[in-house]
Structure formats: structure tokens, C-alpha cells
PDB file of N, CA, C and O in Angstrom:
ATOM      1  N   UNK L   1     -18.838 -20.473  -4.294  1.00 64.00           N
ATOM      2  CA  UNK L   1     -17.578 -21.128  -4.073  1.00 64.00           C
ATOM      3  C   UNK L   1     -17.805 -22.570  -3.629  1.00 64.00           C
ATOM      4  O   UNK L   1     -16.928 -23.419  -3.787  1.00 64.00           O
ATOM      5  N   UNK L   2     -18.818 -22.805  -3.151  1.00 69.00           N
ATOM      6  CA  UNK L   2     -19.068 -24.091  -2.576  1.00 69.00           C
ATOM      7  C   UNK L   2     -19.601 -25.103  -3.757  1.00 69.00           C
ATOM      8  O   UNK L   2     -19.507 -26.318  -3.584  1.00 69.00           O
ATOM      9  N   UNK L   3     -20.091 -24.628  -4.811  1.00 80.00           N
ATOM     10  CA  UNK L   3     -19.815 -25.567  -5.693  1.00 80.00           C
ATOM     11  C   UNK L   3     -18.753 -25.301  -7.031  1.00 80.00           C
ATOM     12  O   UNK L   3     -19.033 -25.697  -8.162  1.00 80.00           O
ATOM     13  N   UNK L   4     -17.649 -24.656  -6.738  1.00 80.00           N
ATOM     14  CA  UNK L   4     -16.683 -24.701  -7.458  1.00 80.00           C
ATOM     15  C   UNK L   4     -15.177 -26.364  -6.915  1.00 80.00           C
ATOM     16  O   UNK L   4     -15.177 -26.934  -5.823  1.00 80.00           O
ATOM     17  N   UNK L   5     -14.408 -26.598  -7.820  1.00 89.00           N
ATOM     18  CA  UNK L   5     -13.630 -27.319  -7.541  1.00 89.00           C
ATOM     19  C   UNK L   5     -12.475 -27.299  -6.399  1.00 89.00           C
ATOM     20  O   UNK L   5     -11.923 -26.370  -5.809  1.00 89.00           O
ATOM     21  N   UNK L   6     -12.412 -27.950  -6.369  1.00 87.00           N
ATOM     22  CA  UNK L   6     -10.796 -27.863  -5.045  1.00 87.00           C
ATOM     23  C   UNK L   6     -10.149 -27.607  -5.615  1.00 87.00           C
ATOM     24  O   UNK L   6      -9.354 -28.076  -4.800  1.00 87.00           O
ATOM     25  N   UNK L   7      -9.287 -27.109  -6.678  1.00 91.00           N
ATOM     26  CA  UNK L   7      -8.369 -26.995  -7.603  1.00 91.00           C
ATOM     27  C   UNK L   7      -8.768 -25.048  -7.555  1.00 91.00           C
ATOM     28  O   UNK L   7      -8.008 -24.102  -7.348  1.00 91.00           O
ATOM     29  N   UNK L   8     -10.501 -25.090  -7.893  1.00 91.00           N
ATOM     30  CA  UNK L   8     -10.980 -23.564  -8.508  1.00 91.00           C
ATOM     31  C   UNK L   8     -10.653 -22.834  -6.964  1.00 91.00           C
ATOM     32  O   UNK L   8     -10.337 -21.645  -6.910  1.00 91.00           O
ATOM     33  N   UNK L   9     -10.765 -23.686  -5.726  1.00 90.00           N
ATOM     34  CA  UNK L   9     -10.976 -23.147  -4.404  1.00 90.00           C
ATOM     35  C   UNK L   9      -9.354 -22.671  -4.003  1.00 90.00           C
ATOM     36  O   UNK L   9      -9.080 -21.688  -3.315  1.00 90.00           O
ATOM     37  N   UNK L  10      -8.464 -23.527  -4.552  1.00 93.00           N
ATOM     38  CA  UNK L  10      -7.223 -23.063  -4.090  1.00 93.00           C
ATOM     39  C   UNK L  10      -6.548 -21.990  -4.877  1.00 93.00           C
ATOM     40  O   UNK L  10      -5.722 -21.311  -4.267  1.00 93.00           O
ATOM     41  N   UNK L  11      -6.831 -21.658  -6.481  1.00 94.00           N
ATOM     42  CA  UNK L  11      -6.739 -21.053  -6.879  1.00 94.00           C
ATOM     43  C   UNK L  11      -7.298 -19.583  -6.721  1.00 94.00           C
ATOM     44  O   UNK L  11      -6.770 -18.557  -7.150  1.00 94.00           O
ATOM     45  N   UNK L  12      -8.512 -19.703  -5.994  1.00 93.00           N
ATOM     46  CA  UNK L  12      -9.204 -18.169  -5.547  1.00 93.00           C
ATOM     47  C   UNK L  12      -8.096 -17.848  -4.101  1.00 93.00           C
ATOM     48  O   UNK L  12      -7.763 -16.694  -3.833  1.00 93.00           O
ATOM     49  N   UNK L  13      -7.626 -19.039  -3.276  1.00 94.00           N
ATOM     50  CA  UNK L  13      -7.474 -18.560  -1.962  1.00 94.00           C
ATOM     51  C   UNK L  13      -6.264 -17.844  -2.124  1.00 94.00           C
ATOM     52  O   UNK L  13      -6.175 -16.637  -1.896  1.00 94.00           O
ATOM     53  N   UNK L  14      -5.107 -18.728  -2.602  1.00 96.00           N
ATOM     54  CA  UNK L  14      -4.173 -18.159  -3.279  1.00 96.00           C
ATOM     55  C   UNK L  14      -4.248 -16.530  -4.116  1.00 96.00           C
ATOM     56  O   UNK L  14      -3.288 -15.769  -4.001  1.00 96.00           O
ATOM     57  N   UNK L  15      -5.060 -16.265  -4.660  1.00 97.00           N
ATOM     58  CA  UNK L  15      -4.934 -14.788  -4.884  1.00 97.00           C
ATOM     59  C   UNK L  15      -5.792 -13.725  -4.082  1.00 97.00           C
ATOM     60  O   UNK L  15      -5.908 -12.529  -4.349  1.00 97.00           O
ATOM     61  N   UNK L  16      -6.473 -14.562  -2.843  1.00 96.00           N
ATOM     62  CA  UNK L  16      -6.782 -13.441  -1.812  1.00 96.00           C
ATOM     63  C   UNK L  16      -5.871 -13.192  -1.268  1.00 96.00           C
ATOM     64  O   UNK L  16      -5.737 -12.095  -0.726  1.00 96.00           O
ATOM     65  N   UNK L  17      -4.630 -14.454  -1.225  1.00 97.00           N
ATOM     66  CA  UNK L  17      -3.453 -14.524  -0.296  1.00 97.00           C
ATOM     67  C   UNK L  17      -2.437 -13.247  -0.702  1.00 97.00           C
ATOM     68  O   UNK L  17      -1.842 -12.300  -0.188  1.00 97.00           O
ATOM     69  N   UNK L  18      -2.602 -13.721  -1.631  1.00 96.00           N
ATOM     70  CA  UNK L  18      -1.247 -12.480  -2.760  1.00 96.00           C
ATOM     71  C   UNK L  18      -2.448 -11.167  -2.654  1.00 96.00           C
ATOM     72  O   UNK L  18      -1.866 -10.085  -2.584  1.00 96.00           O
ATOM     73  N   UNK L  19      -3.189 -11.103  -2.642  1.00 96.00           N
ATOM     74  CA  UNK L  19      -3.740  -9.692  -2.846  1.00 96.00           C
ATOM     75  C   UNK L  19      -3.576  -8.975  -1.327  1.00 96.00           C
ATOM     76  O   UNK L  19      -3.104  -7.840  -1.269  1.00 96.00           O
ATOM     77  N   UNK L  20      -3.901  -9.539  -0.353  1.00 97.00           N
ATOM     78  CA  UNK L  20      -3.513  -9.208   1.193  1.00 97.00           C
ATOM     79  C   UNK L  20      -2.090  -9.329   1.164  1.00 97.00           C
ATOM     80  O   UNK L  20      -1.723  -8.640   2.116  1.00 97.00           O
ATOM     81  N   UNK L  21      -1.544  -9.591   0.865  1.00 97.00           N
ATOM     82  CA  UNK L  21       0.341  -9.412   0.495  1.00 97.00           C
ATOM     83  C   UNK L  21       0.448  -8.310   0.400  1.00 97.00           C
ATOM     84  O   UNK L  21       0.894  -7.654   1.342  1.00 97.00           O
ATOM     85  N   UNK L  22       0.031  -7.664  -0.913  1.00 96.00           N
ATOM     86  CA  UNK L  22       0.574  -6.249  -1.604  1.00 96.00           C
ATOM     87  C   UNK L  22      -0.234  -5.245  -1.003  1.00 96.00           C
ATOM     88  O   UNK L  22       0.123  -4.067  -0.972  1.00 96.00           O
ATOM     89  N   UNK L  23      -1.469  -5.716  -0.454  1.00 96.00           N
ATOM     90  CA  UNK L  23      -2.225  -4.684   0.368  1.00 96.00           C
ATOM     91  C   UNK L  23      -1.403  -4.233   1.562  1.00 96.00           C
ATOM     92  O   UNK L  23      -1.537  -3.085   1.986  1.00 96.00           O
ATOM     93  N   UNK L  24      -0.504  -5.141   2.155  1.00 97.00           N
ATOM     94  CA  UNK L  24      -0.032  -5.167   3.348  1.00 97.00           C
ATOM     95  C   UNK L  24       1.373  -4.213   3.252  1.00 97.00           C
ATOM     96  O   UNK L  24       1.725  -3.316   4.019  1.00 97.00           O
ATOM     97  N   UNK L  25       1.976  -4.675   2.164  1.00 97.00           N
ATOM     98  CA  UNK L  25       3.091  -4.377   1.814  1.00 97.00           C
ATOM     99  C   UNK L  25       3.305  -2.660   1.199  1.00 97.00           C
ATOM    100  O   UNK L  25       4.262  -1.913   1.399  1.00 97.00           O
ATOM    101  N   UNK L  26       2.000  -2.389   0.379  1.00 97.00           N
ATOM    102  CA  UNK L  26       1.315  -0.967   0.490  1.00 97.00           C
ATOM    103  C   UNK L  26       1.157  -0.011   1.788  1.00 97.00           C
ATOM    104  O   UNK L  26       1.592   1.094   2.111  1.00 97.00           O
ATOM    105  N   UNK L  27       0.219  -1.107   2.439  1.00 97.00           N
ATOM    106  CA  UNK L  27       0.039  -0.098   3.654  1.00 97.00           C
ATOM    107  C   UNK L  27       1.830   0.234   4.581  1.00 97.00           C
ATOM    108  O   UNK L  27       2.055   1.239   5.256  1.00 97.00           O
ATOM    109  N   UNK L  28       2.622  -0.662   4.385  1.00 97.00           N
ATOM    110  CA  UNK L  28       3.806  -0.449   5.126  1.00 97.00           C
ATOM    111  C   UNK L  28       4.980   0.443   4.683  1.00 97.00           C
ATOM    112  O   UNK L  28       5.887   0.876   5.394  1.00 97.00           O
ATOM    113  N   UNK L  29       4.716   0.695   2.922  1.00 97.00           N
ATOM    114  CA  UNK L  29       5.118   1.153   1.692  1.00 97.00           C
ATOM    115  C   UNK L  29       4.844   2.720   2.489  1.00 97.00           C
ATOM    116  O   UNK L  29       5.822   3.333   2.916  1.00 97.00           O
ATOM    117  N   UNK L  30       3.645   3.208   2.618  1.00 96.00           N
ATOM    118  CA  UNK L  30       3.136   4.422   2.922  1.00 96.00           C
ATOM    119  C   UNK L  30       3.348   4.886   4.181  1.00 96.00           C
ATOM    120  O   UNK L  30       3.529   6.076   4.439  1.00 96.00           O
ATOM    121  N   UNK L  31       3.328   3.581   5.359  1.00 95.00           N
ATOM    122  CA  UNK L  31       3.344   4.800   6.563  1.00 95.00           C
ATOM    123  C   UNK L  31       5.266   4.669   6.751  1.00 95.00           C
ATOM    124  O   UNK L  31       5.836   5.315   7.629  1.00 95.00           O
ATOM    125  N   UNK L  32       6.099   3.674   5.705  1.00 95.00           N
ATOM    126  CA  UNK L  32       7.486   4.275   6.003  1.00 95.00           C
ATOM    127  C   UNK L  32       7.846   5.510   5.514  1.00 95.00           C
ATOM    128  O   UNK L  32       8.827   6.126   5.931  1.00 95.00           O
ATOM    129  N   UNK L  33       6.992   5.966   4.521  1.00 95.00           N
ATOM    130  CA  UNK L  33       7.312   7.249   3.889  1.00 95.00           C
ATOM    131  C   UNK L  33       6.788   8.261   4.655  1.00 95.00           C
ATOM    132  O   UNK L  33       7.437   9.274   4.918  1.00 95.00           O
ATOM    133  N   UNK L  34       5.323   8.009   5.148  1.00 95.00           N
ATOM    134  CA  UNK L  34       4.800   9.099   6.250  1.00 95.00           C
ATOM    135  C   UNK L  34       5.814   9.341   7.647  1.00 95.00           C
ATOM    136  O   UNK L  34       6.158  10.512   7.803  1.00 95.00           O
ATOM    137  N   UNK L  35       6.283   8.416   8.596  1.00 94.00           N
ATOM    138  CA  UNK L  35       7.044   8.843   9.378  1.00 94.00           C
ATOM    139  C   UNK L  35       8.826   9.192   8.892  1.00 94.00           C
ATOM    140  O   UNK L  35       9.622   9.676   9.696  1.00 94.00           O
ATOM    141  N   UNK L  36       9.148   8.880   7.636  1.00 94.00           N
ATOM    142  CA  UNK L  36      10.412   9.512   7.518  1.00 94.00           C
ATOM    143  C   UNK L  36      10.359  10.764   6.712  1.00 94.00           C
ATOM    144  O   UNK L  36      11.345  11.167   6.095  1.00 94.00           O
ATOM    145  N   UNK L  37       8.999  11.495   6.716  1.00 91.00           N
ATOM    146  CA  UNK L  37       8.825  12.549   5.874  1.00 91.00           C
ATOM    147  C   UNK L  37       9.697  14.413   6.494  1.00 91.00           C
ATOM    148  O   UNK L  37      10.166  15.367   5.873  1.00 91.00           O
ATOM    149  N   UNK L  38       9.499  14.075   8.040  1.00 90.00           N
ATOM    150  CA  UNK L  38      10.606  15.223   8.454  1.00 90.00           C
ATOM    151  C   UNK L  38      11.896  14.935   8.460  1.00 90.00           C
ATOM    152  O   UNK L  38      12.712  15.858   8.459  1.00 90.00           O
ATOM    153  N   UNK L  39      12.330  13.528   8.469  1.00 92.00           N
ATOM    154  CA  UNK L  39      13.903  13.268   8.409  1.00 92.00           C
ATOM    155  C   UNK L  39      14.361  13.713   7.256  1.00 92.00           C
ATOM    156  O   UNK L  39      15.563  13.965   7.342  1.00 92.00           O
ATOM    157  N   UNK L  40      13.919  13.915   6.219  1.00 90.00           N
ATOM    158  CA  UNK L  40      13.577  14.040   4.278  1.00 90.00           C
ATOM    159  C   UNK L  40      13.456  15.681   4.413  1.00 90.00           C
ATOM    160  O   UNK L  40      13.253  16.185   3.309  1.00 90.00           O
ATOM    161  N   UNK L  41      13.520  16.525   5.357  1.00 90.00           N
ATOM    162  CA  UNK L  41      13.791  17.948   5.199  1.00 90.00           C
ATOM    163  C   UNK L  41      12.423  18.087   3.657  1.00 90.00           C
ATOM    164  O   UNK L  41      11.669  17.298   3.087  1.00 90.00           O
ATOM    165  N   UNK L  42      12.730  19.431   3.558  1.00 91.00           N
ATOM    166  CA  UNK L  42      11.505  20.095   2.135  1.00 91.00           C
ATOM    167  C   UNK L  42      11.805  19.342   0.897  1.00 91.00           C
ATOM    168  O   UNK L  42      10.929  19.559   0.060  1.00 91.00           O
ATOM    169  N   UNK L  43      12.716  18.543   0.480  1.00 91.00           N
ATOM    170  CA  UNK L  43      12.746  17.720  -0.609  1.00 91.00           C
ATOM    171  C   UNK L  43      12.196  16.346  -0.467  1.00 91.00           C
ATOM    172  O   UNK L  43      12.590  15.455  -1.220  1.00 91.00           O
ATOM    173  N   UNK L  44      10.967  16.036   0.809  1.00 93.00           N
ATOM    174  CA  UNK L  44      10.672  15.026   0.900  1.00 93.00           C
ATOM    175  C   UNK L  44       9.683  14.439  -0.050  1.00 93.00           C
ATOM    176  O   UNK L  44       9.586  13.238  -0.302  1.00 93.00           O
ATOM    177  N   UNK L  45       8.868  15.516  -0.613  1.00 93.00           N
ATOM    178  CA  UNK L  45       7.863  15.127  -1.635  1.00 93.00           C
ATOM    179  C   UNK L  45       8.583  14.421  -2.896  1.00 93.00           C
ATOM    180  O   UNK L  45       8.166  13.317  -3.246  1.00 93.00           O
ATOM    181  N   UNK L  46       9.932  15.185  -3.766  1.00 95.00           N
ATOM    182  CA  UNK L  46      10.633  14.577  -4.111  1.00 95.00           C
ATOM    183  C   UNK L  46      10.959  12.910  -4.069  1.00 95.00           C
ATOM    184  O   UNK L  46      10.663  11.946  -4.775  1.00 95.00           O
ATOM    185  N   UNK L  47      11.699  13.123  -2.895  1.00 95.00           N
ATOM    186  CA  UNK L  47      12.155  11.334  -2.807  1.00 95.00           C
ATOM    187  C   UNK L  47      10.828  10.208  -2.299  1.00 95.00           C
ATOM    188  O   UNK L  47      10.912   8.981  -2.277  1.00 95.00           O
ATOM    189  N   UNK L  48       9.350  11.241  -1.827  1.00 95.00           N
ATOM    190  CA  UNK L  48       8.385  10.121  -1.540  1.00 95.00           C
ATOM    191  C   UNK L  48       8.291   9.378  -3.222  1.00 95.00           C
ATOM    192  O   UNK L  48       8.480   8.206  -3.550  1.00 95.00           O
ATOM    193  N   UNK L  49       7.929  10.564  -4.057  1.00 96.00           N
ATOM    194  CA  UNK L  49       7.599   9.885  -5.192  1.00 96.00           C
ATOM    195  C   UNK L  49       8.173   8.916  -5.782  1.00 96.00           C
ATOM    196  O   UNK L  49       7.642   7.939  -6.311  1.00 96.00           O
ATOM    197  N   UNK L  50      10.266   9.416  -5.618  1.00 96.00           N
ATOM    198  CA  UNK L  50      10.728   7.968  -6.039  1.00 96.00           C
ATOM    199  C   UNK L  50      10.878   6.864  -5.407  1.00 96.00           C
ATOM    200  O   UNK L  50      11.593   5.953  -5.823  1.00 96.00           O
ATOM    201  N   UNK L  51      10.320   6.836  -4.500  1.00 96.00           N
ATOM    202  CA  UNK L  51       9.901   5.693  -3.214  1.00 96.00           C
ATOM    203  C   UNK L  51       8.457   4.788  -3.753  1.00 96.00           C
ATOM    204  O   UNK L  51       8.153   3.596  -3.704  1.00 96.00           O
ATOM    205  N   UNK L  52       8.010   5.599  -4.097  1.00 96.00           N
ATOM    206  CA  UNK L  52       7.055   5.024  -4.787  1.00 96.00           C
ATOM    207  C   UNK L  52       6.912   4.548  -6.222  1.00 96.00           C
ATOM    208  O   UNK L  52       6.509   3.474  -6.666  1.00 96.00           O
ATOM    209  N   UNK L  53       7.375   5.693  -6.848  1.00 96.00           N
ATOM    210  CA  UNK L  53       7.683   5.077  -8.125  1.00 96.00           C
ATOM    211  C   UNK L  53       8.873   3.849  -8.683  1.00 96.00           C
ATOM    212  O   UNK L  53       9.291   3.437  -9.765  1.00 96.00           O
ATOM    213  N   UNK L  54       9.086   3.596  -7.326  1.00 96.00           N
ATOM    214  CA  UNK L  54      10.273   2.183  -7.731  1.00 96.00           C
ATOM    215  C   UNK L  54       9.125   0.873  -6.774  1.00 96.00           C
ATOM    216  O   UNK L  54       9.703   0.021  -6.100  1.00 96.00           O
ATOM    217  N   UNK L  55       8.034   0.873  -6.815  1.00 96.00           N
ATOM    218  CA  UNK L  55       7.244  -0.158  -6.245  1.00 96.00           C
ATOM    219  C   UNK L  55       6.182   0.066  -6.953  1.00 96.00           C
ATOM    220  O   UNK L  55       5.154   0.511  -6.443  1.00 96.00           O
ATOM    221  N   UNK L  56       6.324  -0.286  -8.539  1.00 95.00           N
ATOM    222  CA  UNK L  56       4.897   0.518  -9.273  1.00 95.00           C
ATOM    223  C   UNK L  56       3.568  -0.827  -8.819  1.00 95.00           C
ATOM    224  O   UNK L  56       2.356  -0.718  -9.005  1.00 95.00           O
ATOM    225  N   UNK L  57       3.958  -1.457  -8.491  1.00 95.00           N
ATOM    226  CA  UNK L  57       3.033  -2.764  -8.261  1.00 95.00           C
ATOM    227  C   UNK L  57       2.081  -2.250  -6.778  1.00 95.00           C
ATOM    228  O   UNK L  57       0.984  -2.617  -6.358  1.00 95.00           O
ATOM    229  N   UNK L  58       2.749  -1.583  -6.436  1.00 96.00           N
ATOM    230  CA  UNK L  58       2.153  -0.802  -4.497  1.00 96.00           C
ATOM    231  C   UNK L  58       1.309   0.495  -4.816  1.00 96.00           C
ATOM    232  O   UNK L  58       0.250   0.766  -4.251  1.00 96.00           O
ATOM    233  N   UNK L  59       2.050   1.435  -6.014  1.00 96.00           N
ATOM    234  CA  UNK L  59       2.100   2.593  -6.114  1.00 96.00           C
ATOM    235  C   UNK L  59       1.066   3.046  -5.446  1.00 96.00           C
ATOM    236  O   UNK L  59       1.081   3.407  -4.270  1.00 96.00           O
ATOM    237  N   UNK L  60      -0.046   3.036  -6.327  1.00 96.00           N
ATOM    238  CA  UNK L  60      -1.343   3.119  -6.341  1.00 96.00           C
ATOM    239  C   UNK L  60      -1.999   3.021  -4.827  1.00 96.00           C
ATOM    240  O   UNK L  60      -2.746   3.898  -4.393  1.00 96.00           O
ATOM    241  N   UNK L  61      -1.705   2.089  -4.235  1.00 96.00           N
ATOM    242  CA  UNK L  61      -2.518   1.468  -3.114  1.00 96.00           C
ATOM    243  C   UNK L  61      -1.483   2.331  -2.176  1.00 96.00           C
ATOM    244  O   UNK L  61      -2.101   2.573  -1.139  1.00 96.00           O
ATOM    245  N   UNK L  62      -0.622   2.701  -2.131  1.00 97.00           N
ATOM    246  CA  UNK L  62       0.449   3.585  -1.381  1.00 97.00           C
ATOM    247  C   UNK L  62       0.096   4.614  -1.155  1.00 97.00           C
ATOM    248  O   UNK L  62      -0.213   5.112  -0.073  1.00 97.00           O
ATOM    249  N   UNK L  63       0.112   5.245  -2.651  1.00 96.00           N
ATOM    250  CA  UNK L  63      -0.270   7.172  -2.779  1.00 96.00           C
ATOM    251  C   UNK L  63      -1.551   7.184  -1.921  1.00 96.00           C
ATOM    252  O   UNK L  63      -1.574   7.784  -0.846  1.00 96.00           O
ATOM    253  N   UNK L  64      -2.783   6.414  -2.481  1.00 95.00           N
ATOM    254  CA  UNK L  64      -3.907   6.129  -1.304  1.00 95.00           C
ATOM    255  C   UNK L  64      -3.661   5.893   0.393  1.00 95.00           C
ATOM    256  O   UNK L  64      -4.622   6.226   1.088  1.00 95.00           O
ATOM    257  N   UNK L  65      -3.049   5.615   0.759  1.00 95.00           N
ATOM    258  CA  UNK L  65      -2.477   5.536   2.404  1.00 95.00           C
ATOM    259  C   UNK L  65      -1.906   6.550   2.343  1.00 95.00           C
ATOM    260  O   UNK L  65      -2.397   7.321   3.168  1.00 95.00           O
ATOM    261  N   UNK L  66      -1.303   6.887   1.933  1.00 95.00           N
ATOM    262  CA  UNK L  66      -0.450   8.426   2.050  1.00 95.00           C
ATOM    263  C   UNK L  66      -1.248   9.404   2.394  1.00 95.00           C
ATOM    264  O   UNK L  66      -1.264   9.996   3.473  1.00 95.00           O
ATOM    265  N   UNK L  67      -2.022   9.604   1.320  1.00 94.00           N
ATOM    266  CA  UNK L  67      -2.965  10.570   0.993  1.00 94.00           C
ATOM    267  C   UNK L  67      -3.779  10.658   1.986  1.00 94.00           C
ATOM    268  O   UNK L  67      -4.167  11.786   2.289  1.00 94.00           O
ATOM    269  N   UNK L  68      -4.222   9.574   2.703  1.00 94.00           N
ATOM    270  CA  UNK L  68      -5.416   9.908   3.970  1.00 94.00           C
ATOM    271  C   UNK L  68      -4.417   9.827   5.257  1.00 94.00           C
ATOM    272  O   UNK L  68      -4.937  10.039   6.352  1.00 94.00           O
ATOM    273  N   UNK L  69      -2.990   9.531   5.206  1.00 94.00           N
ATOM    274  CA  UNK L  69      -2.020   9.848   6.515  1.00 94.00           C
ATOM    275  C   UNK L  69      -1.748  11.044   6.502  1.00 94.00           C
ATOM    276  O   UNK L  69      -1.623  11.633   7.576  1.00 94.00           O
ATOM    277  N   UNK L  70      -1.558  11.829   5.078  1.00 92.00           N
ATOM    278  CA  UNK L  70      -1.513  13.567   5.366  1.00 92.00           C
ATOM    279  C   UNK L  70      -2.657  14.553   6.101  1.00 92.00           C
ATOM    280  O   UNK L  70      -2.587  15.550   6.819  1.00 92.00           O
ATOM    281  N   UNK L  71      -3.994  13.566   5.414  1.00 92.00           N
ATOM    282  CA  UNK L  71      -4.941  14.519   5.617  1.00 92.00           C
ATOM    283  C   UNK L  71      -5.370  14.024   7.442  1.00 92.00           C
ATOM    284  O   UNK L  71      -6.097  14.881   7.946  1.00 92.00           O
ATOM    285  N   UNK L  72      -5.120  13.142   8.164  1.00 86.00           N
ATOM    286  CA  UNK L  72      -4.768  13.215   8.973  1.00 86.00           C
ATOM    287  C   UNK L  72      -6.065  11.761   9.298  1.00 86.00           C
ATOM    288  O   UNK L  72      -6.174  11.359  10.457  1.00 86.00           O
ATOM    289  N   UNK L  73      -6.789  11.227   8.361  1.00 61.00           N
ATOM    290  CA  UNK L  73      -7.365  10.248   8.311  1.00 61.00           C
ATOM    291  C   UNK L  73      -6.675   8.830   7.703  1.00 61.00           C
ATOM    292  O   UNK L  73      -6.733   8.264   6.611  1.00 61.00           O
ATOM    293  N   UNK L  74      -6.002   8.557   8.968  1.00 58.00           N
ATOM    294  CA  UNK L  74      -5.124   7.503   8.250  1.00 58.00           C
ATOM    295  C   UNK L  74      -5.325   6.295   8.795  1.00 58.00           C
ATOM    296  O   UNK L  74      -4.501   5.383   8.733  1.00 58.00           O
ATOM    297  N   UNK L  75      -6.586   6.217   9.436  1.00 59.00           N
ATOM    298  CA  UNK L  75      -6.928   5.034   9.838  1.00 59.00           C
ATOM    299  C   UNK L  75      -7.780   4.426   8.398  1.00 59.00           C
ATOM    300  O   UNK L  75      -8.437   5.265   7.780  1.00 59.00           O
ATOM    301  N   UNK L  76      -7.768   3.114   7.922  1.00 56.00           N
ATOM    302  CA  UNK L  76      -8.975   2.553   6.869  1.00 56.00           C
ATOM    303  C   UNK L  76     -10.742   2.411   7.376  1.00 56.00           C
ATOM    304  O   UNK L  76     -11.356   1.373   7.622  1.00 56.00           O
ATOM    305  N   UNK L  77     -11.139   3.540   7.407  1.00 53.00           N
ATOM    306  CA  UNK L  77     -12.619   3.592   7.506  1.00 53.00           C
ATOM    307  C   UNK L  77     -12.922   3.313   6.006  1.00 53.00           C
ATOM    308  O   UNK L  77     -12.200   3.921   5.217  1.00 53.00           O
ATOM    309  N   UNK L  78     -13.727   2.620   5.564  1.00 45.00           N
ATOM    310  CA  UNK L  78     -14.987   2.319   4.515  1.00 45.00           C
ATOM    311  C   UNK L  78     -15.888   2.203   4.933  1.00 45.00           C
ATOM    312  O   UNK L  78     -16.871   1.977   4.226  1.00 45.00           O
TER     313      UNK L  78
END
């Protein structure tokens, strides 16, 4: 990066920027669905999906937070 352009440098920062956006916006995507999952009675699996499936840009990175808030690992260890 240090010998790329100021132009190439703002253009990378800018899509770390937007990528920590939707990461963020994912992770917030998932734990609103995890804590309103008993208010949502037994049809909650139902309306998680269309919660999700109307943010197809999150989806993905969502169902993933979800998925380790059920299993009860919902902190981001890598």
C-alpha cells in the first residue's frame, strides 16, 4: 500500500469503510433477531428468515451471527 497512489489509497480505505458498515450492520441485523426471538412466540424461525431475507446484502453475514448466538457462541472468536 505504501507504494500505491493516493487516489489507489483512498479507494482501498473507502471499501474497508463500507465493508465494516455492513459487517456492523450484520452483526446488529442478527442480535435484533436473537433477542426478539421469544417475543416472535414458535413462528419466530418464520419471520427471522423474512428479516433476513429482506437485507439480502447482510443475509449471509447475519445467518452467521445468528447461528453462533443460538449455539450459544456468540461472541466473534477466530
Amino acid at each position: 500500500m505504501a507504494l500505491s497512489t493516493a487516489e489507489s489509497r483512498q479507494q482501498i480505505e473507502a471499501h474497508k469503510a463500507a465493508c465494516l458498515e455492513r459487517w456492523k450492520a450484520a452483526q446488529e441485523l442478527a442480535s435484533s433477531i436473537y433477542s426478539q426471538r421469544r417475543d416472535k412466540g414458535k413462528g419466530w424461525r418464520m419471520w427471522a428468515e423474512r428479516e433476513l431475507a429482506a437485507r439480502p446484502e447482510l443475509e449471509r453475514e447475519a445467518r452467521a451471527k445468528l447461528n453462533r448466538l443460538m449455539k450459544g457462541a456468540g461472541s466473534d472468536r477466530t
